[in-house]
Tab-separated table of C-alpha atoms in Angstrom:
chain	number	residue	atom	x	y	z
A	20	MET	CA	17.552	19.474	26.212
A	21	ASN	CA	17.605	22.096	23.302
A	22	LEU	CA	20.011	22.779	20.397
A	23	LYS	CA	21.865	25.299	22.409
A	24	GLN	CA	22.500	23.135	25.475
A	25	LEU	CA	23.503	20.246	23.428
A	26	SER	CA	25.978	22.474	21.447
A	27	GLU	CA	27.474	23.755	24.698
A	28	THR	CA	27.933	20.042	26.031
A	29	LEU	CA	29.782	19.049	22.845
A	30	GLY	CA	31.790	22.393	22.512
A	31	LEU	CA	30.473	22.851	19.030
A	32	SER	CA	28.540	25.617	17.375
A	33	GLN	CA	24.964	25.038	16.940
A	34	THR	CA	25.247	25.406	13.096
A	35	THR	CA	27.748	22.225	13.423
A	36	VAL	CA	25.559	20.153	15.427
A	37	SER	CA	22.380	21.046	13.447
A	38	ARG	CA	24.224	20.276	10.301
A	39	ALA	CA	25.616	16.837	11.709
A	40	LEU	CA	22.139	15.832	12.868
A	41	ASN	CA	20.467	16.723	9.549
A	42	GLY	CA	22.939	14.688	7.322
A	43	TYR	CA	24.959	17.417	5.684
A	44	PRO	CA	27.900	15.807	3.762
A	45	GLU	CA	30.438	18.787	4.659
A	46	VAL	CA	30.380	17.268	8.311
A	47	LYS	CA	33.365	14.925	9.163
A	48	GLU	CA	32.063	11.491	9.809
A	49	GLU	CA	33.732	11.429	13.334
A	50	THR	CA	32.035	14.661	14.209
A	51	ARG	CA	28.572	13.416	13.014
A	52	GLU	CA	28.977	10.145	15.046
A	53	ARG	CA	30.000	11.991	18.220
A	54	VAL	CA	26.980	14.466	17.691
A	55	GLN	CA	24.466	11.545	17.333
A	56	ALA	CA	25.864	9.578	20.150
A	57	ALA	CA	25.333	12.903	22.431
A	58	ALA	CA	21.926	13.518	21.099
A	59	ALA	CA	20.981	9.947	21.954
A	60	LYS	CA	22.583	9.869	25.264
A	61	HIS	CA	20.592	13.393	26.275
A	62	GLY	CA	17.422	12.441	24.485
A	63	TYR	CA	17.683	15.477	22.166
A	64	ARG	CA	15.640	15.250	18.925
A	65	PRO	CA	15.242	18.439	16.672
A	66	ASN	CA	11.504	19.239	16.087
A	67	SER	CA	10.218	19.738	12.624
A	68	TRP	CA	9.973	23.332	12.752
A	69	ALA	CA	13.780	23.857	13.827
A	70	LYS	CA	14.895	21.104	11.458
A	71	GLY	CA	13.030	23.037	8.739
A	72	LEU	CA	14.777	26.120	9.354
A	73	ALA	CA	18.011	24.442	9.183
A	74	THR	CA	17.464	22.565	5.851
A	75	GLY	CA	15.120	24.992	4.045
A	76	ARG	CA	12.543	22.318	4.082
A	77	SER	CA	9.073	22.056	5.526
A	78	MET	CA	9.662	18.642	6.832
A	79	VAL	CA	6.289	17.681	6.071
A	80	ILE	CA	5.044	14.922	3.892
A	81	GLY	CA	1.549	15.241	2.162
A	82	HIS	CA	-1.205	12.991	1.376
A	83	VAL	CA	-3.877	14.294	-0.899
A	84	ILE	CA	-7.088	12.678	-0.526
A	85	PRO	CA	-9.668	13.056	-3.602
A	86	SER	CA	-13.072	13.582	-2.563
A	87	SER	CA	-14.179	10.376	-4.479
A	88	SER	CA	-11.840	8.299	-2.151
A	89	GLN	CA	-12.570	9.997	1.095
A	90	HIS	CA	-14.320	6.620	2.297
A	91	GLU	CA	-10.656	5.099	2.035
A	92	MET	CA	-9.739	6.856	5.356
A	93	VAL	CA	-11.747	4.211	7.381
A	94	ASN	CA	-10.272	1.324	5.273
A	95	PRO	CA	-7.904	-0.686	7.546
A	96	ILE	CA	-5.780	-1.152	4.513
A	97	PHE	CA	-5.249	2.522	4.267
A	98	GLY	CA	-4.824	2.834	7.781
A	99	ASP	CA	-1.974	0.180	8.017
A	100	PHE	CA	-0.227	1.891	4.994
A	101	VAL	CA	-0.241	5.162	6.871
A	102	ALA	CA	0.691	3.761	10.173
A	103	GLY	CA	3.836	2.323	8.475
A	104	ALA	CA	4.688	5.641	6.690
A	105	ALA	CA	4.159	7.707	9.866
A	106	LYS	CA	6.725	5.437	11.656
A	107	THR	CA	9.443	6.158	9.032
A	108	TYR	CA	8.574	9.893	8.792
A	109	ALA	CA	9.033	10.278	12.693
A	110	ASP	CA	12.455	8.441	12.396
A	111	HIS	CA	13.460	10.951	9.937
A	112	GLY	CA	12.127	14.142	11.732
A	113	TYR	CA	9.200	14.525	9.241
A	114	ASP	CA	5.554	15.178	10.003
A	115	MET	CA	2.421	14.051	7.925
A	116	MET	CA	-0.325	16.155	6.503
A	117	PHE	CA	-3.495	15.085	4.847
A	118	SER	CA	-5.270	17.382	2.448
A	119	ASN	CA	-8.616	16.962	0.712
A	120	ALA	CA	-9.252	17.897	-2.987
A	121	GLU	CA	-12.345	17.562	-5.357
A	122	ASP	CA	-11.404	15.216	-8.093
A	123	THR	CA	-11.605	18.079	-10.654
A	124	SER	CA	-9.004	20.214	-8.738
A	125	ILE	CA	-6.360	17.829	-7.971
A	126	GLU	CA	-3.580	19.583	-9.973
A	127	LYS	CA	-4.623	22.740	-8.106
A	128	ALA	CA	-4.297	21.261	-4.810
A	129	TYR	CA	-0.756	19.787	-5.530
A	130	ARG	CA	0.549	23.252	-6.892
A	131	ASN	CA	-0.920	24.924	-3.810
A	132	LEU	CA	0.878	22.553	-1.470
A	133	PHE	CA	4.227	22.869	-3.002
A	134	GLN	CA	4.189	26.644	-3.903
A	135	ARG	CA	3.337	27.597	-0.524
A	136	GLY	CA	6.093	25.245	0.868
A	137	ALA	CA	3.581	23.270	3.014
A	138	VAL	CA	5.208	19.766	2.030
A	139	ASP	CA	8.497	18.467	0.803
A	140	GLY	CA	6.915	15.602	-1.089
A	141	VAL	CA	3.715	13.548	-1.630
A	142	VAL	CA	2.406	10.190	-1.548
A	143	LEU	CA	0.094	9.061	-4.305
A	144	GLN	CA	-2.207	6.025	-3.249
A	145	GLY	CA	-4.613	3.865	-5.279
A	146	PRO	CA	-3.363	4.659	-8.777
A	147	LYS	CA	-5.774	3.892	-11.573
A	148	VAL	CA	-4.896	2.113	-14.719
A	149	ASN	CA	-4.541	5.390	-16.345
A	150	GLU	CA	-3.659	7.547	-13.558
A	151	PRO	CA	-3.651	11.427	-14.265
A	152	ARG	CA	-2.097	12.643	-11.065
A	153	ILE	CA	1.143	10.868	-11.993
A	154	ASP	CA	1.626	12.983	-15.164
A	155	VAL	CA	0.491	16.021	-13.104
A	156	LEU	CA	3.298	15.533	-10.537
A	157	THR	CA	5.853	14.607	-12.936
A	158	ARG	CA	5.147	17.848	-14.963
A	159	MET	CA	5.737	19.733	-11.651
A	160	GLY	CA	8.966	18.123	-11.072
A	161	VAL	CA	8.455	17.525	-7.220
A	162	PRO	CA	9.208	14.582	-5.340
A	163	PHE	CA	6.445	12.002	-4.974
A	164	ILE	CA	6.031	8.214	-4.697
A	165	VAL	CA	3.098	5.819	-5.887
A	166	HIS	CA	1.862	3.060	-3.878
A	167	GLY	CA	1.128	0.766	-6.750
A	168	ARG	CA	1.707	1.350	-10.554
A	169	SER	CA	-0.375	2.817	-13.467
A	170	THR	CA	-0.259	0.542	-16.654
A	171	GLY	CA	-1.245	3.362	-18.954
A	172	VAL	CA	1.688	5.844	-17.808
A	173	THR	CA	4.844	5.209	-19.624
A	174	SER	CA	6.969	8.121	-18.137
A	175	PRO	CA	9.310	6.959	-15.402
A	176	TYR	CA	8.549	7.413	-11.789
A	177	ASP	CA	8.953	6.130	-8.265
A	178	TRP	CA	6.869	3.391	-7.070
A	179	ILE	CA	6.362	0.612	-4.713
A	180	ASP	CA	3.926	-2.100	-5.431
A	181	VAL	CA	2.972	-5.857	-4.714
A	182	ASN	CA	3.260	-8.234	-7.500
A	183	ASN	CA	-0.389	-8.631	-7.899
A	184	LYS	CA	-0.159	-10.428	-11.135
A	185	ARG	CA	1.914	-12.969	-9.662
A	186	SER	CA	0.130	-13.296	-6.588
A	187	PHE	CA	-3.434	-14.132	-8.048
A	188	GLN	CA	-1.771	-16.279	-10.613
A	189	ARG	CA	-0.345	-18.538	-7.983
A	190	ALA	CA	-3.328	-18.489	-6.066
A	191	THR	CA	-5.566	-19.425	-8.967
A	192	GLN	CA	-3.020	-22.244	-10.030
A	193	PHE	CA	-3.296	-23.466	-6.310
A	194	LEU	CA	-6.937	-23.920	-6.498
A	195	ILE	CA	-6.582	-25.615	-9.867
A	196	ASP	CA	-4.040	-28.095	-8.498
A	197	LEU	CA	-6.688	-28.835	-5.828
A	198	GLY	CA	-9.024	-29.991	-8.721
A	199	HIS	CA	-11.155	-26.959	-8.923
A	200	ARG	CA	-12.612	-25.787	-12.387
A	201	ARG	CA	-15.227	-23.376	-11.434
A	202	ILE	CA	-13.319	-20.468	-9.667
A	203	SER	CA	-15.019	-17.141	-9.041
A	204	LEU	CA	-13.009	-13.949	-8.830
A	205	ILE	CA	-14.448	-11.186	-6.452
A	206	ASN	CA	-12.105	-8.568	-7.453
A	207	GLY	CA	-11.889	-4.751	-6.577
A	208	LEU	CA	-12.815	-1.979	-9.116
A	209	GLU	CA	-11.149	-2.674	-12.225
A	210	ASP	CA	-10.268	0.571	-13.369
A	211	MET	CA	-7.861	0.391	-10.382
A	212	ASP	CA	-4.477	-0.717	-11.581
A	213	PHE	CA	-4.040	-3.548	-8.899
A	214	ALA	CA	-7.448	-5.074	-9.650
A	215	LYS	CA	-6.479	-5.168	-13.395
A	216	ARG	CA	-3.269	-7.017	-12.543
A	217	ARG	CA	-5.054	-9.261	-10.364
A	218	ARG	CA	-7.587	-10.141	-12.865
A	219	ASP	CA	-4.678	-10.654	-15.387
A	220	GLY	CA	-3.013	-13.175	-13.025
A	221	TYR	CA	-6.268	-15.118	-12.621
A	222	LEU	CA	-7.079	-15.335	-16.246
A	223	ALA	CA	-3.441	-16.182	-17.055
A	224	ALA	CA	-3.619	-19.202	-14.705
A	225	LEU	CA	-6.710	-20.279	-16.183
A	226	LYS	CA	-5.350	-20.081	-19.859
A	227	GLU	CA	-2.299	-21.955	-18.624
A	228	ALA	CA	-4.509	-24.828	-17.405
A	229	GLY	CA	-6.652	-24.839	-20.504
A	230	LEU	CA	-9.614	-23.376	-18.604
A	231	GLU	CA	-11.994	-20.911	-20.406
A	232	PRO	CA	-13.156	-17.915	-18.118
A	233	ILE	CA	-16.575	-17.893	-17.017
A	234	PRO	CA	-18.017	-14.335	-17.078
A	235	SER	CA	-20.735	-15.213	-14.506
A	236	LEU	CA	-18.028	-16.014	-12.055
A	237	MET	CA	-16.113	-12.697	-12.367
A	238	ARG	CA	-17.347	-9.816	-10.191
A	239	SER	CA	-15.856	-6.376	-9.716
A	240	ALA	CA	-16.836	-3.752	-7.124
A	241	GLU	CA	-15.558	-1.895	-4.266
A	242	MET	CA	-14.154	-4.349	-1.891
A	243	THR	CA	-16.632	-4.323	1.234
A	244	GLU	CA	-17.899	-6.911	3.459
A	245	VAL	CA	-21.303	-6.342	2.007
A	246	TYR	CA	-19.995	-6.954	-1.570
A	247	GLY	CA	-18.459	-10.056	-0.827
A	248	HIS	CA	-21.578	-11.555	0.909
A	249	HIS	CA	-23.891	-10.267	-1.808
A	250	GLU	CA	-21.983	-11.502	-4.775
A	251	THR	CA	-21.286	-14.858	-2.941
A	252	ARG	CA	-24.947	-15.190	-2.173
A	253	GLY	CA	-25.823	-14.622	-5.822
A	254	MET	CA	-23.531	-17.006	-7.340
A	255	LEU	CA	-24.476	-19.804	-5.039
A	256	GLN	CA	-27.862	-19.697	-6.645
A	257	LEU	CA	-26.480	-20.318	-10.183
A	258	ASP	CA	-27.206	-23.607	-11.858
A	259	HIS	CA	-23.386	-24.381	-11.758
A	260	PRO	CA	-22.086	-22.316	-8.658
A	261	PRO	CA	-18.321	-21.892	-7.984
A	262	THR	CA	-16.649	-24.501	-5.983
A	263	ALA	CA	-13.834	-22.003	-5.177
A	264	ILE	CA	-13.704	-18.109	-4.566
A	265	LEU	CA	-10.540	-15.817	-4.911
A	266	CYS	CA	-11.302	-12.579	-3.185
A	267	SER	CA	-9.116	-9.381	-3.630
A	268	SER	CA	-9.486	-8.389	-0.161
A	269	MET	CA	-9.807	-9.907	3.447
A	270	ILE	CA	-12.709	-7.558	4.100
A	271	SER	CA	-14.660	-9.026	1.205
A	272	ALA	CA	-13.594	-12.512	2.178
A	273	VAL	CA	-15.378	-11.890	5.537
A	274	GLY	CA	-18.491	-11.402	3.630
A	275	VAL	CA	-17.891	-14.486	1.510
A	276	ARG	CA	-17.579	-16.616	4.731
A	277	ARG	CA	-20.916	-15.048	5.977
A	278	ALA	CA	-22.689	-16.106	2.641
A	279	LEU	CA	-21.365	-19.664	2.931
A	280	ASP	CA	-22.476	-20.125	6.442
A	281	GLU	CA	-25.959	-18.644	5.650
A	282	ALA	CA	-26.233	-21.322	2.980
A	283	GLY	CA	-25.214	-24.165	5.016
A	284	LEU	CA	-21.757	-24.699	3.295
A	285	ARG	CA	-18.647	-25.504	4.901
A	286	MET	CA	-15.733	-23.241	3.765
A	287	GLY	CA	-12.726	-25.221	2.901
A	288	GLN	CA	-14.872	-28.394	2.018
A	289	ASP	CA	-17.848	-27.279	0.069
A	290	VAL	CA	-16.452	-24.212	-1.163
A	291	SER	CA	-12.802	-23.103	-0.971
A	292	VAL	CA	-11.822	-19.523	-0.457
A	293	ILE	CA	-8.312	-17.616	-0.818
A	294	ALA	CA	-8.300	-14.033	0.566
A	295	HIS	CA	-5.476	-11.396	-0.152
A	296	ASP	CA	-4.035	-8.700	2.358
A	297	ASP	CA	-4.446	-10.853	5.369
A	298	ASP	CA	-1.578	-9.153	7.322
A	299	LEU	CA	-3.730	-6.368	8.768
A	300	SER	CA	-3.284	-4.950	12.308
A	301	TYR	CA	-6.984	-4.735	12.925
A	302	LEU	CA	-8.325	-7.701	10.899
A	303	LYS	CA	-5.995	-10.561	11.707
A	304	ASN	CA	-6.406	-13.908	10.012
A	305	GLY	CA	-6.938	-16.215	12.960
A	306	GLN	CA	-4.140	-17.003	15.468
A	307	ASP	CA	-2.056	-20.089	15.349
A	308	VAL	CA	-3.724	-21.525	12.196
A	309	PRO	CA	-4.939	-19.000	9.608
A	310	ILE	CA	-8.623	-19.100	9.079
A	311	PHE	CA	-8.241	-18.120	5.178
A	312	THR	CA	-5.754	-19.425	2.804
A	313	ALA	CA	-4.276	-16.008	1.641
A	314	THR	CA	-1.675	-14.153	-0.592
A	315	ARG	CA	-0.031	-12.330	2.279
A	316	SER	CA	1.524	-8.954	1.850
A	317	SER	CA	2.320	-6.453	4.723
A	318	VAL	CA	0.611	-3.297	3.853
A	319	ARG	CA	2.390	-1.496	7.072
A	320	MET	CA	5.854	-2.649	5.605
A	321	ALA	CA	4.856	-1.168	2.365
A	322	GLY	CA	4.184	2.247	3.977
A	323	GLU	CA	7.517	2.002	5.914
A	324	LEU	CA	9.270	1.576	2.497
A	325	ALA	CA	7.478	4.067	0.541
A	326	ALA	CA	8.023	6.727	3.111
A	327	GLU	CA	11.803	5.757	3.185
A	328	MET	CA	11.928	5.998	-0.716
A	329	LEU	CA	10.077	9.486	-0.712
A	330	ILE	CA	12.617	10.774	1.741
A	331	ASN	CA	15.652	9.603	-0.173
A	332	ARG	CA	14.094	11.186	-3.304
A	333	ILE	CA	13.663	14.728	-1.452
A	334	GLN	CA	17.055	14.436	-0.326
A	335	ALA	CA	18.609	13.236	-3.789
A	336	PRO	CA	16.196	14.692	-6.314
A	337	CYS	CA	18.499	13.848	-9.332
A	338	GLU	CA	19.088	10.107	-8.447
A	339	PRO	CA	17.737	7.386	-10.875
A	340	VAL	CA	14.154	6.382	-10.717
A	341	MET	CA	13.391	3.862	-7.822
A	342	THR	CA	11.039	1.251	-7.864
A	343	GLN	CA	10.320	-1.786	-5.626
A	344	LEU	CA	8.101	-4.784	-6.487
A	345	LEU	CA	7.053	-6.859	-3.472
A	346	GLU	CA	6.299	-10.468	-3.659
A	347	ALA	CA	3.218	-11.899	-1.661
A	348	GLU	CA	3.502	-15.104	0.286
A	349	LEU	CA	0.834	-17.773	-0.324
A	350	VAL	CA	-0.277	-18.947	3.262
A	351	VAL	CA	-2.245	-21.887	3.581
A	352	GLY	CA	-4.970	-21.840	6.127
A	353	ARG	CA	-8.425	-23.778	6.845
A	354	SER	CA	-10.493	-22.228	4.035
A	355	THR	CA	-9.130	-24.316	1.143
A	356	GLY	CA	-9.705	-28.137	0.334
A	357	PRO	CA	-9.863	-30.514	-2.623
A	358	ALA	CA	-12.486	-29.761	-5.018
A	359	PRO	CA	-16.075	-31.568	-3.983
A	360	ASN	CA	-17.191	-34.487	-6.319
């Protein structure tokens, strides 16, 4: 069924039906409910092109991928976030567009997208501690949302983030309560804001317990399986190796587990391990009982919420700044236990 047929069925003009489906405030609530019910009954859904004509919008959300971050496209964390966002976009009649840009021409890429009307808003992912893209988009005065935060940016902007500092402070405290004193941190790249906050939480828990941080047990790099394996293997060769390891990613934690297996060590008995982001569609943390103790935060849900917030911003550009801080759940699995004697 098309718009004309739906309008004839309802005995209303195509303009009224279109406005009712697209949320225009001048349409009476009774009429809106009647139109929506009929659309659902007859399986009518406006396509993005037609809806764009009715609203004067492109009905497209943009994701600009810097050239230095293209590898993130195959990261299951990125995939889960995009899958969640895509669901919300579809629910609201929006399409999604990916665009690539050289790191030196990010501002040009954003301006080009908005000036030619290709997108109505953009999602900014992976912010750094000092993120220049936020200032660029703020100056442009366009709708955007940040998945994460940037410590160095003081101007207000819309964001959604997990409480990384609190998550890692709690995880470190959990290990301390188990008697561990030599706790390693295998972190992400620490020019990224999430990694800085996770290190801050780790250090805060050590300080609260009266423990001095041990530089040789703190590592930072891109969160791959190979990285987790390499760093763990190196630390196990220290004169005083860690009895517990805190990982910034489930992906790195898989590498940690491989290194422990190769060394003949039992995870959860000889060395305890805590991972982050264990709620991934294609990298599940076991079945009934979690393999890893983990700080759980659904990236897919974050994508859904971020998309909802961005669409609200597009529809109400003058509303106050919107922010949402999500708390991670500490899930106890088989990878942690009391510190060995």
